[in-house]
Tab-separated table of C-alpha atoms and ligand atoms in Angstrom:
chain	number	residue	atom	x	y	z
A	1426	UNK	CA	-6.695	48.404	10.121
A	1427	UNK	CA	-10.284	48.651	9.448
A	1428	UNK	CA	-12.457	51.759	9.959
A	1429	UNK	CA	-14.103	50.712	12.946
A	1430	UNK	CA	-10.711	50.518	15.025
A	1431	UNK	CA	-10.130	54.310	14.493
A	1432	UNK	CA	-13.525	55.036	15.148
A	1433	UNK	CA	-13.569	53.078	18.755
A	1434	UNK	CA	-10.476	55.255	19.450
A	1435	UNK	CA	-11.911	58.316	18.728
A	1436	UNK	CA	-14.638	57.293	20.637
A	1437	UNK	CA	-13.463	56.252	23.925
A	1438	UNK	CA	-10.921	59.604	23.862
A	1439	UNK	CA	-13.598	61.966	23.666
A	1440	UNK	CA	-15.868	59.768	26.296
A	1441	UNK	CA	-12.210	61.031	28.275
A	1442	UNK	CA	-12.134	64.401	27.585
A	1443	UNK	CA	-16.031	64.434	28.043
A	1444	UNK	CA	-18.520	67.648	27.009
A	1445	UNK	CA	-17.218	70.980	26.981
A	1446	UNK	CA	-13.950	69.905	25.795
A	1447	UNK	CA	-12.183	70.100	22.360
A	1448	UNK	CA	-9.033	67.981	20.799
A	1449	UNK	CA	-7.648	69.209	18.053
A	1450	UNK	CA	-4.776	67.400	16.344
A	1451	UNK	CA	-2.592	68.209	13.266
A	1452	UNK	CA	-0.696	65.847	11.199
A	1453	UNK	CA	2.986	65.732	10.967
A	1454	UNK	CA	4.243	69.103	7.779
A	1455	UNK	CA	5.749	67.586	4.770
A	1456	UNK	CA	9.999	68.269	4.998
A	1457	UNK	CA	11.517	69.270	3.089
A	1458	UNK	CA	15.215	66.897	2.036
A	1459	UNK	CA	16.849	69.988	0.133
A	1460	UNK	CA	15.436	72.126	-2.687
A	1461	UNK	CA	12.421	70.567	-4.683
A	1462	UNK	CA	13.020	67.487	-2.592
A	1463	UNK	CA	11.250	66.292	0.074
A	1464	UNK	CA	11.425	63.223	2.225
A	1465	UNK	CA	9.038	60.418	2.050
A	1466	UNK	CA	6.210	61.602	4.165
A	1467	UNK	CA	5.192	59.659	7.197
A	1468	UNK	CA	2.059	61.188	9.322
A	1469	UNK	CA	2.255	61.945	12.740
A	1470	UNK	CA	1.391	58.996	14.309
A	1471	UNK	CA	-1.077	60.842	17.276
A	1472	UNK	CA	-2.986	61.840	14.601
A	1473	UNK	CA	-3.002	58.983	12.638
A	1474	UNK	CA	-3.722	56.610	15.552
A	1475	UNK	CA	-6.963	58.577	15.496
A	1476	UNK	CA	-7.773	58.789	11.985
A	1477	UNK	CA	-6.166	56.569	9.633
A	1478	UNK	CA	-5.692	59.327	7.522
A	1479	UNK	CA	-2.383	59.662	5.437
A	1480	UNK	CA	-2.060	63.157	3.454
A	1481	UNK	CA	0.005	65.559	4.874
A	1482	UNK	CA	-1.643	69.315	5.699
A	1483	UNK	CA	-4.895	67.803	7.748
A	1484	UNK	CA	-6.379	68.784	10.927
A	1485	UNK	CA	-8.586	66.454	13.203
A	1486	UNK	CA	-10.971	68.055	15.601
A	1487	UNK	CA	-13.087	66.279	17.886
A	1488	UNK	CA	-15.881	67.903	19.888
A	1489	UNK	CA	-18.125	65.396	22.183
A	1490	UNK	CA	-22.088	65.228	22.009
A	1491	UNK	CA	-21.562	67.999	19.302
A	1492	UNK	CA	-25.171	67.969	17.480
A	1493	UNK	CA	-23.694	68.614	14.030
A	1494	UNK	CA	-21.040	66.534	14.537
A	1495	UNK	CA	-18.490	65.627	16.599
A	1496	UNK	CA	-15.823	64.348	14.114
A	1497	UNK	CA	-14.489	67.103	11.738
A	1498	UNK	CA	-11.617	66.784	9.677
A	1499	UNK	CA	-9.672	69.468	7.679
A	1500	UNK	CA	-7.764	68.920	4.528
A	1501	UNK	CA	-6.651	69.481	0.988
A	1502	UNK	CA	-9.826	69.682	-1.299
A	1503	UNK	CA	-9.365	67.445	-4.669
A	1504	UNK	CA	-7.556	69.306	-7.346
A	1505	UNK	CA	-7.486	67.457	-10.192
A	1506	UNK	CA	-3.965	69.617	-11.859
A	1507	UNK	CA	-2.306	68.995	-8.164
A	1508	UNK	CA	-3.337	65.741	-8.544
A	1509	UNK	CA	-1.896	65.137	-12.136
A	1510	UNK	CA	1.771	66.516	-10.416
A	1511	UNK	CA	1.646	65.199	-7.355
A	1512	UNK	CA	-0.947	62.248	-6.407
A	1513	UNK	CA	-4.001	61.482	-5.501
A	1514	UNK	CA	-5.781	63.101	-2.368
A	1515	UNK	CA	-8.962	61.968	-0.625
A	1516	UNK	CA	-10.770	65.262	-0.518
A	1517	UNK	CA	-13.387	66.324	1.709
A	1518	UNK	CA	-15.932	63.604	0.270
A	1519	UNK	CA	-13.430	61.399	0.808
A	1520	UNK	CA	-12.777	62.169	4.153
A	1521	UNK	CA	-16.223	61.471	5.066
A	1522	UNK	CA	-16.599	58.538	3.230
A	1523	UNK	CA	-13.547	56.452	3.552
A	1524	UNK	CA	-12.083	57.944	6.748
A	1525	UNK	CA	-15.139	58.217	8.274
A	1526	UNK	CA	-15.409	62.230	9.435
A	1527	UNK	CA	-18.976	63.582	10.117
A	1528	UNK	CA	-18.075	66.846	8.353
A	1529	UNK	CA	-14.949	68.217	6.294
A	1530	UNK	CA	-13.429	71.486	5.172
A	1531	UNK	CA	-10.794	72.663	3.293
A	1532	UNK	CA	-7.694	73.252	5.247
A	1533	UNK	CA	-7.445	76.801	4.096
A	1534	UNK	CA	-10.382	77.294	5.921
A	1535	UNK	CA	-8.787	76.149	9.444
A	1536	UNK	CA	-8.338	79.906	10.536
A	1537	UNK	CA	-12.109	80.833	9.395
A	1538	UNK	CA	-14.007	77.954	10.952
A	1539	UNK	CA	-11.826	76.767	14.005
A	1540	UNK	CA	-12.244	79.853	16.472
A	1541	UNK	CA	-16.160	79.449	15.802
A	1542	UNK	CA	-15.124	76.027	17.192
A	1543	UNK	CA	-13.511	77.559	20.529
A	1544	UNK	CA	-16.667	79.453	21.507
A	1545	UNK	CA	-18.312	77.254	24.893
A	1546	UNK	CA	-15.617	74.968	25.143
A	1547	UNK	CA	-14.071	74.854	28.367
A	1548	UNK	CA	-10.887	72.989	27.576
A	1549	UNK	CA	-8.894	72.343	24.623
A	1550	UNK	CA	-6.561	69.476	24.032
A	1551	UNK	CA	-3.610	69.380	21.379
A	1552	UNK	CA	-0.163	67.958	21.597
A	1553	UNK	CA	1.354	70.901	22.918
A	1554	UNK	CA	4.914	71.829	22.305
A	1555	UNK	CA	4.997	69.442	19.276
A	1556	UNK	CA	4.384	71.742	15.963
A	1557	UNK	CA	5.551	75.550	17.224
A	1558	UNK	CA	3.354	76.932	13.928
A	1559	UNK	CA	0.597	75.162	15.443
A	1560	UNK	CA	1.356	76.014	18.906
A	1561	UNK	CA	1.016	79.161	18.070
A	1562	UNK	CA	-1.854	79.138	15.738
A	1563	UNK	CA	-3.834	77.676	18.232
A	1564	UNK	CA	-3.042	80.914	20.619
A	1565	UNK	CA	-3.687	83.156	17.893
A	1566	UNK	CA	-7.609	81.503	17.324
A	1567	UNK	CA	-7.888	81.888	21.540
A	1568	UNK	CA	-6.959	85.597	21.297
A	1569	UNK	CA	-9.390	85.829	18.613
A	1570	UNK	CA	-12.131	84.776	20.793
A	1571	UNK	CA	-10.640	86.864	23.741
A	1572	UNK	CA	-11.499	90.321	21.803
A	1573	UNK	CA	-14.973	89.486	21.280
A	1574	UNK	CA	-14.969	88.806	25.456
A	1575	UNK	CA	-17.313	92.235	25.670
A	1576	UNK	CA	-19.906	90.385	23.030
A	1577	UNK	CA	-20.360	88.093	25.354
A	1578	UNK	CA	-17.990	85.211	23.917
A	1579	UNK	CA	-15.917	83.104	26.072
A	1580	UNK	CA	-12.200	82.102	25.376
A	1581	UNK	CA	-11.405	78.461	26.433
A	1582	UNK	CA	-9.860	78.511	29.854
A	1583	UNK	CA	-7.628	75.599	29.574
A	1584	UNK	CA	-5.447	74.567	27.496
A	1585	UNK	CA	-4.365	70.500	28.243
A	1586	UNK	CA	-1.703	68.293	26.676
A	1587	UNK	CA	-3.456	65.702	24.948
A	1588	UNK	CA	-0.330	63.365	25.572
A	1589	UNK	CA	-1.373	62.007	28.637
A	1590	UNK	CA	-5.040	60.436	27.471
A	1591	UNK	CA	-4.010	59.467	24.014
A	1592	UNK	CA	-0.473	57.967	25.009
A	1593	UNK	CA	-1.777	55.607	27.260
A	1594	UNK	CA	-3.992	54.525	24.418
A	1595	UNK	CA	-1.266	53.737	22.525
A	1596	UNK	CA	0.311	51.604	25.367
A	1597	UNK	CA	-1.616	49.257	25.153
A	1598	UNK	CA	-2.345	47.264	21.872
A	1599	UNK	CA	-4.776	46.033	20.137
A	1600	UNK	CA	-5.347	42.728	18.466
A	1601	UNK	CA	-5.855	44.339	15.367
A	1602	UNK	CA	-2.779	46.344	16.098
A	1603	UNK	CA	-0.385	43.076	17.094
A	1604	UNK	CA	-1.400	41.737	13.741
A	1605	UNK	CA	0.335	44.693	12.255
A	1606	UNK	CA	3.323	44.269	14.330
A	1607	UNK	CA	3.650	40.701	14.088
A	1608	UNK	CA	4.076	41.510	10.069
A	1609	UNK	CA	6.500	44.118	10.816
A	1610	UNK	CA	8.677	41.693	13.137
A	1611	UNK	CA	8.273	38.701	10.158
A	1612	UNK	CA	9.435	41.301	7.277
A	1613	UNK	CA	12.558	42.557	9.886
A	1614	UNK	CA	13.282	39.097	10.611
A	1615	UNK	CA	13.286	37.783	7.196
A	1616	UNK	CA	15.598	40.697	6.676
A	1617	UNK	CA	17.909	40.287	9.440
A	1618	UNK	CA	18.159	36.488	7.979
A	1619	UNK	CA	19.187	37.419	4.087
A	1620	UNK	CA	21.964	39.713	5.519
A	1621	UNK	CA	23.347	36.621	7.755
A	1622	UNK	CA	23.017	34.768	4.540
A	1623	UNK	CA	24.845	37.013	2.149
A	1624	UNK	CA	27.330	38.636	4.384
A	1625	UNK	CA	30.560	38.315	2.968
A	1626	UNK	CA	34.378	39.993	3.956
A	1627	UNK	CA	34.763	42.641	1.477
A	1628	UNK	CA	31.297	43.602	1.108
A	1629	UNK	CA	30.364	47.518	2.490
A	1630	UNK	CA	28.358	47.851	5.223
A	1631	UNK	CA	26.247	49.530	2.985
A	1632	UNK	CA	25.743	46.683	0.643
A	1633	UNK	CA	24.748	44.842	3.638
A	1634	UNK	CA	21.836	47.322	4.499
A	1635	UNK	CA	20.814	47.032	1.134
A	1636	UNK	CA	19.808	43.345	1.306
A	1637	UNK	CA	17.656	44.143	4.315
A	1638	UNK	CA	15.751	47.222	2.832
A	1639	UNK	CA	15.263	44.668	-0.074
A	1640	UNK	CA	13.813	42.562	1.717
A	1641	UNK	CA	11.532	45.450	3.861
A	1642	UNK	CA	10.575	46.091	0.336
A	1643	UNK	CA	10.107	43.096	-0.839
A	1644	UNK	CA	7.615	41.863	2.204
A	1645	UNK	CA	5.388	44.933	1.966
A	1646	UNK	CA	6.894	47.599	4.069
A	1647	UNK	CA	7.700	51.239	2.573
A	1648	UNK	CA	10.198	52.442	5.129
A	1649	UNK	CA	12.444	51.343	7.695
A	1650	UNK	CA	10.922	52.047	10.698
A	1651	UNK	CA	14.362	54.068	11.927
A	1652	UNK	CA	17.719	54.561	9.906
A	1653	UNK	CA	19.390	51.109	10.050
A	1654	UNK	CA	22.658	50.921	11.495
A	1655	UNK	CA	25.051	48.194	9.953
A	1656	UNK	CA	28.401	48.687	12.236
A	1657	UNK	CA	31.164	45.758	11.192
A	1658	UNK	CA	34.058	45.693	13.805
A	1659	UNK	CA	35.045	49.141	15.986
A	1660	UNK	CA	31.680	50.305	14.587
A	1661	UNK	CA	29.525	47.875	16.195
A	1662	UNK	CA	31.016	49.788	19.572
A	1663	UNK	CA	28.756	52.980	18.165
A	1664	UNK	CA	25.721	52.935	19.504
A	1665	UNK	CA	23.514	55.053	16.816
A	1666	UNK	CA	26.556	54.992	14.027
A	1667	UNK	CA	24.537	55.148	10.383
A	1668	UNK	CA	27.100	56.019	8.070
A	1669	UNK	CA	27.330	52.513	7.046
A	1670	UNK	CA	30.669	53.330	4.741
A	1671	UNK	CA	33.060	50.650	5.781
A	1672	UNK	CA	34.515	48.144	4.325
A	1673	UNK	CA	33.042	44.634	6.368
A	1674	UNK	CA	37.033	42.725	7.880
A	1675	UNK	CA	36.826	39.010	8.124
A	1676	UNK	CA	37.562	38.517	11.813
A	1677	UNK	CA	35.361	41.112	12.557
A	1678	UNK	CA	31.780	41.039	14.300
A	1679	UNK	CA	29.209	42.987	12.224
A	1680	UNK	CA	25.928	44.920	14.103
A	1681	UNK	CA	22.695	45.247	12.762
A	1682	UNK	CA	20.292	47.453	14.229
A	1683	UNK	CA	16.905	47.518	11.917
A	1684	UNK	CA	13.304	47.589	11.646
A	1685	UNK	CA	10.576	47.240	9.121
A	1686	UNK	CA	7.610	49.506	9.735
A	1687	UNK	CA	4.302	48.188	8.322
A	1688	UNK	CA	1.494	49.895	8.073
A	1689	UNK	CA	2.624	52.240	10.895
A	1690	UNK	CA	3.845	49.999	12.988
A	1691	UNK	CA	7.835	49.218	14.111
A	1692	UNK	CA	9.769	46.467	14.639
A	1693	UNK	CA	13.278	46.803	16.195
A	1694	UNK	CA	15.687	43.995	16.146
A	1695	UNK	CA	19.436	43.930	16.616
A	1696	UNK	CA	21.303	40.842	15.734
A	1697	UNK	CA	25.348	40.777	16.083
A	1698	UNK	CA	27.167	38.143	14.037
A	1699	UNK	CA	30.619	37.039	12.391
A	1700	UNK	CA	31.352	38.459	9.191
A	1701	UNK	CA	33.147	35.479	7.985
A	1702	UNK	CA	30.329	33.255	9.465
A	1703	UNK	CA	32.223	31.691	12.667
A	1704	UNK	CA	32.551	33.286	16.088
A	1705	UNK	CA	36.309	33.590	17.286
A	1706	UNK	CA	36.709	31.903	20.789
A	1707	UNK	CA	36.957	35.980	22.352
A	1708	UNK	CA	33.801	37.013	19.903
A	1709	UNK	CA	32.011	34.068	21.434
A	1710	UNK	CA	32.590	34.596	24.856
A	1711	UNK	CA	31.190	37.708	24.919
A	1712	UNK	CA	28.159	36.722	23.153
A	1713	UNK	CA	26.943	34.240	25.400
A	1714	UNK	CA	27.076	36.820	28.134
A	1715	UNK	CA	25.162	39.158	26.243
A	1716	UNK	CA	22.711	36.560	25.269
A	1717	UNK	CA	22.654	35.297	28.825
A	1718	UNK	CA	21.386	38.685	30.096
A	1719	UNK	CA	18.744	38.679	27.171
A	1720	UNK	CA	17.509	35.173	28.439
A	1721	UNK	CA	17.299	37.084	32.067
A	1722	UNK	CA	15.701	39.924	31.067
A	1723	UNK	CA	12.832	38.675	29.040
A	1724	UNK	CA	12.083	36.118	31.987
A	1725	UNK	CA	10.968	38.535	33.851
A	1726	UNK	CA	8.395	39.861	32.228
A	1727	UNK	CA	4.995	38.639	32.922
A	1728	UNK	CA	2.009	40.811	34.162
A	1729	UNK	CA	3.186	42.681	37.608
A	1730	UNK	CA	7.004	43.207	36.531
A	1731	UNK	CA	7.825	46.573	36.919
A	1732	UNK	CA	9.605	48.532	34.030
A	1733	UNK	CA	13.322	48.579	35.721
A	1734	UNK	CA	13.025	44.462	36.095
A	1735	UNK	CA	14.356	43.255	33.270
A	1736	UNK	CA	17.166	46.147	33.004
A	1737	UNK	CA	18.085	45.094	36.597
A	1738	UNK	CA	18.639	41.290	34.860
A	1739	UNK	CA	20.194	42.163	32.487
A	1740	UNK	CA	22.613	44.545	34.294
A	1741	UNK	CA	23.706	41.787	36.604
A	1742	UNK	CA	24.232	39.151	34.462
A	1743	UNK	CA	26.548	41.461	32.169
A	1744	UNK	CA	28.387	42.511	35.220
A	1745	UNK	CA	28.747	39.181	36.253
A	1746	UNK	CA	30.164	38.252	32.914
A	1747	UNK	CA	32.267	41.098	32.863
A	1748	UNK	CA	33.980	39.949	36.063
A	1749	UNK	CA	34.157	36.769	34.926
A	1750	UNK	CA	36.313	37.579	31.545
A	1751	UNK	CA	38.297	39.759	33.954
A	1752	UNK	CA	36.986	43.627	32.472
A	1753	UNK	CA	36.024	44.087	35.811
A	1754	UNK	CA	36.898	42.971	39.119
A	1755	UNK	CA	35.578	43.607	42.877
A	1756	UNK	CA	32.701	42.158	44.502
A	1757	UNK	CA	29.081	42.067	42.160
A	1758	UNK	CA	27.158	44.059	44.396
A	1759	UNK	CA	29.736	46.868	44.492
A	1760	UNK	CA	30.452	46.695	40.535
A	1761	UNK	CA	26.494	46.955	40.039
A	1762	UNK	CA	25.775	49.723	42.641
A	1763	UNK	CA	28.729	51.880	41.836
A	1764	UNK	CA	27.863	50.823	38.121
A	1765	UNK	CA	31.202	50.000	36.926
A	1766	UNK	CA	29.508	48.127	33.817
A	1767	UNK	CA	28.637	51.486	32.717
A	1768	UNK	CA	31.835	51.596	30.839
A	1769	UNK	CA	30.871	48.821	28.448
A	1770	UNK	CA	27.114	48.653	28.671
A	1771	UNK	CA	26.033	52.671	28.432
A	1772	UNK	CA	22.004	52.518	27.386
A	1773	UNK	CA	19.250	51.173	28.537
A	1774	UNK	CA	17.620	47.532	28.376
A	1775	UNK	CA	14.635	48.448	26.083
A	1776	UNK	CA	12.053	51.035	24.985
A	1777	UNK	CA	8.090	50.703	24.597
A	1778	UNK	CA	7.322	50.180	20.695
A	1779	UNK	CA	4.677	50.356	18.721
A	1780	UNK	CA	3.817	52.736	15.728
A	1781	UNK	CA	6.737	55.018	17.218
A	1782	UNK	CA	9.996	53.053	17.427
A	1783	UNK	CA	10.831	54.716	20.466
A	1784	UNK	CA	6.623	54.550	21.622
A	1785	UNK	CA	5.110	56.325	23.971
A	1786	UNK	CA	3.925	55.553	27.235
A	1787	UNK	CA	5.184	56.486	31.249
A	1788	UNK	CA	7.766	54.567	32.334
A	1789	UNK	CA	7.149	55.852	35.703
A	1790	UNK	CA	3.657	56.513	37.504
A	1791	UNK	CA	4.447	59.229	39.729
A	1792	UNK	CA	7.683	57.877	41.680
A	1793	UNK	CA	7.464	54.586	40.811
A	1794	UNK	CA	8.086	52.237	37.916
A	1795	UNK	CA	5.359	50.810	36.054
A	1796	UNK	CA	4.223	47.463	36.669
A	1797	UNK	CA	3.974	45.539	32.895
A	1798	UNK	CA	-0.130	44.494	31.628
A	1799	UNK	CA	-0.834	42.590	28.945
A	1800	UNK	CA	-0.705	43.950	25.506
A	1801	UNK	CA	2.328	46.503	26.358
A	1802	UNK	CA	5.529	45.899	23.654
A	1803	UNK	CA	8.725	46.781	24.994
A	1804	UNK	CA	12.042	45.242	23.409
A	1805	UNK	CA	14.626	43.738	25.029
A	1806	UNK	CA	18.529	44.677	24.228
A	1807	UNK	CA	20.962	44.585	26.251
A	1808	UNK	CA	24.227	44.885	24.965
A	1809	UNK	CA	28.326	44.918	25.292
A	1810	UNK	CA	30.908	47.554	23.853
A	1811	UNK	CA	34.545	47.266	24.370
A	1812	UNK	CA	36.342	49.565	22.664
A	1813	UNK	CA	40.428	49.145	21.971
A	1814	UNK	CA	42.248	50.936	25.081
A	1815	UNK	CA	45.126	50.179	26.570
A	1816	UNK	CA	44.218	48.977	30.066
A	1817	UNK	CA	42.193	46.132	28.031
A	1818	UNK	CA	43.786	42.756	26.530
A	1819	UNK	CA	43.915	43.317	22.910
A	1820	UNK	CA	41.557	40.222	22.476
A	1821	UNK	CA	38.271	41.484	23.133
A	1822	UNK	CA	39.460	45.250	21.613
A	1823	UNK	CA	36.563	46.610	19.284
A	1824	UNK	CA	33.702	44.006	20.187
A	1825	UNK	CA	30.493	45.507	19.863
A	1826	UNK	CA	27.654	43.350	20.665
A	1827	UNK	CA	23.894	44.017	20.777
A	1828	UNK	CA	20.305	41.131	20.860
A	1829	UNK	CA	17.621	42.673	20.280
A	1830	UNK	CA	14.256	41.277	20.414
A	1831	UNK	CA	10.581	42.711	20.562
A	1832	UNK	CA	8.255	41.059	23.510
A	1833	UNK	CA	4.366	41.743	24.430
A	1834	UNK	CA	3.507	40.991	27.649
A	1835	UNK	CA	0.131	38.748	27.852
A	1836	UNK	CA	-1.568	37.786	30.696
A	1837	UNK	CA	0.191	34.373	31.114
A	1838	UNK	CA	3.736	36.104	30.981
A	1839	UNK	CA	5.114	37.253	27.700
A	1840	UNK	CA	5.810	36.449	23.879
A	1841	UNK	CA	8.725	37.078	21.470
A	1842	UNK	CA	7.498	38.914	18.487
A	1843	UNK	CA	10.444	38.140	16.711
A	1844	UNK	CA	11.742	34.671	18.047
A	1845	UNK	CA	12.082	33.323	14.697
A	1846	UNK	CA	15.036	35.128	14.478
A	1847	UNK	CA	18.204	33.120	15.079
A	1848	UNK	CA	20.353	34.372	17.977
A	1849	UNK	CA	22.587	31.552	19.840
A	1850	UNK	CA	25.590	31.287	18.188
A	1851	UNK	CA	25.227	27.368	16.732
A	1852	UNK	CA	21.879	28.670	14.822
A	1853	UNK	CA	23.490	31.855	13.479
A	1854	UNK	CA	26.554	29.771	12.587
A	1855	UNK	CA	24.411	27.459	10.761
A	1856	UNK	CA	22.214	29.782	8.962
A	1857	UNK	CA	25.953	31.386	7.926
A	1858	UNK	CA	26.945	27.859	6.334
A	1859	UNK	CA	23.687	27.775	4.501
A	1860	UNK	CA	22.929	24.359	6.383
B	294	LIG	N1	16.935	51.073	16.942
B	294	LIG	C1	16.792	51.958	18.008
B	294	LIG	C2	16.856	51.277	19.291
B	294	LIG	O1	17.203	50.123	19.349
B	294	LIG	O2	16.502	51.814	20.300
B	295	MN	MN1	15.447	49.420	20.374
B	296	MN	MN1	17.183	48.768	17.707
C-alpha cells in the first residue's frame, strides 16, 4: 500500500470531523502468550488503516487546519541496545519520513504533550470502549484541562466514537486495497488446494493445518488471518472447534475453515471434502444442498441487495433440502418462518471482511438492512450440521458441511474473490485423484 493511500484516508477523515475537532487513535498493546513470551504482534487495524504504521506502543493524533501540523504521531524513539534485543523501530525521523507524520514524539511524552493538544478543541474522537488504559487515560488528560478551567482553559465538551466515520471507510474498498485481498484469497486458495491434495486417512487434523500454514507461508503471508479450524467427521458439526487433535477416519468428511492475511488484509474460505477423496452417496447429498444455497445466495448480490438477501437464499434452499432428505417435514413457509432449519444450520450466511476477518461496517441503517454498493466484501457460507441423535437415520449422523467463499459487490453485480477454488463435488473429487 503506498504512502499516498494512508494519507488520502487521513485526509478525507479529518475533512469529517472538520476544525475544532481532535482524533486520537492508539495501536493495538503487545500480549503477552505467557512469561517472556509474547504473541506475534498484529496492530490494530483502525489505526493502521490510518497510518501504515506497524510497531506496537504508537499513538496517532490528527488535528484539522492545525498550523504546525495536523498529523502527529507518537512512538518509541530509536534505541540502538533495544534494537540489538529486539528489532528494528522507525523512530521519530522515521515516522516522518517513511510514514509520513508532520511531527513526532516520543511516546513517553504522550501524557506531557497531549492535554496541550485538548486545549480549543471542541470534540475529541477515539475508539471508545476499545483499550480501558486508554479509555481512561484519555479522561485523565480532560480532567487535567478541567482544573486549569479558572485560567481560562477549556476542557473538550464531547467526547465521540470514532467508529462510526472511520468504519464506514473501511466498508468500502479500495482498488489498492482489493489488490491486497485478491493476494490473500490466491495464497488461502492455493492452501485450501495442497490440503485436498495431501489429505490422507490417518493423518491428524493437525498435520492437515500444517500444509495450509505452509503454504500461507510459503505465498507471502505471516499469519493466518483467524485460528484455522480443520474438523474431520463429528468435528466438522463444531462450528469454531480449533483443537485440531484428531485422528482424520476414511469415510469421514473433513472441514476447513482458513484464511491467509496479507498485508493486513483477510481472506476466509471454508471448503468441506472427503477424507478418502470420494463423497459417499449420504455425504453427497448433502453437499449439493449446501452448495445449492451458496449458488442462491451469491446471485443475489448485485448493487441494491440488501444485507439479509442472500441469508434469506440461502435459508430456503437449505430448508428445502432439508425437507427433501426428510430432516424436516411440514410445509416450506412454515419450516422457514418458525425456523425449524435452525437445528442444523445455527449461524449466519456471511460477515463483511476486509483487514478484520469479521470487518466492520452496519449491517443495519437505522431499522433497516443495508442495501449492498460496489466495493463492499462480504463472504458467503452457508452451511449444514447434523449431529448423531437418535430421532435421525444413522446415515447422515455427524455430517458437517460448510462453502465458503469471499464476494465484492461491483457495480455490474458481484465477483468471487476466491472462485478458483474448487467446490462441486466432480472438481474436488478430481483434484483428490490428482487428475
Ligand atoms: N472463519 C470465521 C468465519 O467464517 O466467520
Ligand atoms: Mn466467515
Ligand atoms: Mn470462515
Amino acid at each position: 500500500m503506498n504512502k499516498y493511500e494512508f494519507n488520502s484516508r487521513r485526509r478525507e477523515l479529518m475533512d469529517m470531523i472538520g476544525k475544532g475537532s481532535i482524533a486520537i487513535l492508539p495501536t493495538a498493546p503487545q500480549r503477552i502468550r505467557n512469561r517472556d513470551a509474547l504473541y506475534p504482534y498484529r496492530a490494530d487495524s483502525d489505526f493502521y488503516y490510518l497510518t501504515g504504521f506497524p510497531e506496537p506502543e504508537a499513538v496517532a493524533v490528527l488535528i484539522p487546519e492545525r498550523t504546525q501540523g495536523e498529523y502527529l504521531l507518537f512512538c518509541r524513539e530509536r534505541n540502538p541496545e533495544k534494537e540489538t534485543w529486539d528489532g528494528r523501530r522507525a523512530g521519530l525521523e522515521g515516522a516522518c519520513e517513511v510514514y509520513g507524520a508532520d511531527d513526532a514524539f516520543p511516546i513517553t511524552d504522550l501524557d506531557d504533550i497531549l492535554p496541550g493538544l485538548l486545549e480549543n478543541c471542541q470534540r475529541i474522537y477515539y475508539p471508545m470502549g476499545v483499550y480501558a488504559d486508554f479509555d481512561s487515560q484519555v479522561v485523565g488528560w480532560i480532567n487535567q484541562l478541567r482544573e486549569r478551567s479558572r485560567a481560562g482553559v477549556h476542557a473538550p465538551s464531547a467526547l465521540v466514537s470514532l467508529d462510526h466515520l472511520l468504519h464506514d471507510m473501511r466498508l468500502y474498498k479500495s482498488d489498492a486495497e482489493l489488490d491486497l485481498m485478491r493476494r490473500a484469497a490466491e495464497i488461502s486458495v492455493n492452501a485450501h488446494k495442497r490440503a485436498m491434495q495431501t489429505c490422507r486417512a490417518g493423518m491428524y487434523e493437525y498435520q492437515l493445518e500444517a500444509e495450509i500454514l505452509y503454504e500461507f507461508n510459503r505465498g507471502g503471508s505471516r499469519s493466518p488471518a483467524y485460528a484455522s479450524i480443520v474438523g474431520g467427521g463429528e468435528n466438522g458439526c463444531i462450528l469454531h472447534y480449533v483443537e485440531n487433535n484428531c485422528v482424520l477416519k476414511d469415510g469421514d468428511l473433513v472441514l476447513i475453515d482458513a484464511g491467509a492475511e496479507f498485508e493486513h488484509y483477510a481472506a476466509d474460505i471454508t471448503r468441506t471434502f472427503p477424507v478418502n477423496g470420494r463423497f459417499s452417496p449420504a455425504q453427497k447429498q448433502v453437499y449439493e444442498i449446501v452448495l445449492a444455497a451458496q449458488a442462491a445466495a451469491i446471485a443475489t448480490i448485485c448493487p441494491n441487495t440488501h444485507w439479509n438477501e442472500p441469508h434469506e437464499a440461502a435459508v430456503r434452499v437449505l430448508t428445502a433440502g432439508l425437507r427433501d432428505i426428510g430432516l424436516l417435514s411440514g410445509n416450506l413457509e412454515s419450516l422457514i418462518s418458525e425456523e425449524s432449519y435452525k437445528r442444523f444450520y445455527m449461524h449466519r450466511t456471511g460477515h463483511w471482511l476486509g483487514m478484520d476477518v469479521h470487518d466492520v461496517g452496519d449491517y443495519k441503517i437505522e431499522a433497516e438492512w443495508r442495501l449492498l454498493e460496489p466495493g463492499m466484501v462480504m463472504t458467503v457460507e452457508p452451511g449444514l450440521y447434523i449431529p448423531a441423535s437418535q430421532d435421525i437415520d444413522s446415515c447422515w449422523w455427524n455430517i458437517g458441511i460448510r462453502i465458503e467463499d469471499d464476494v465484492l459487490v461491483t457495480a455490474e453485480g458481484c465477483e468471487v474473490l476466491t472462485a478458483a477454488m474448487p467446490k462441486t463435488v466432480a472438481d474436488i473429487e478430481q483434484l483428490m485423484a490428482g487428475e
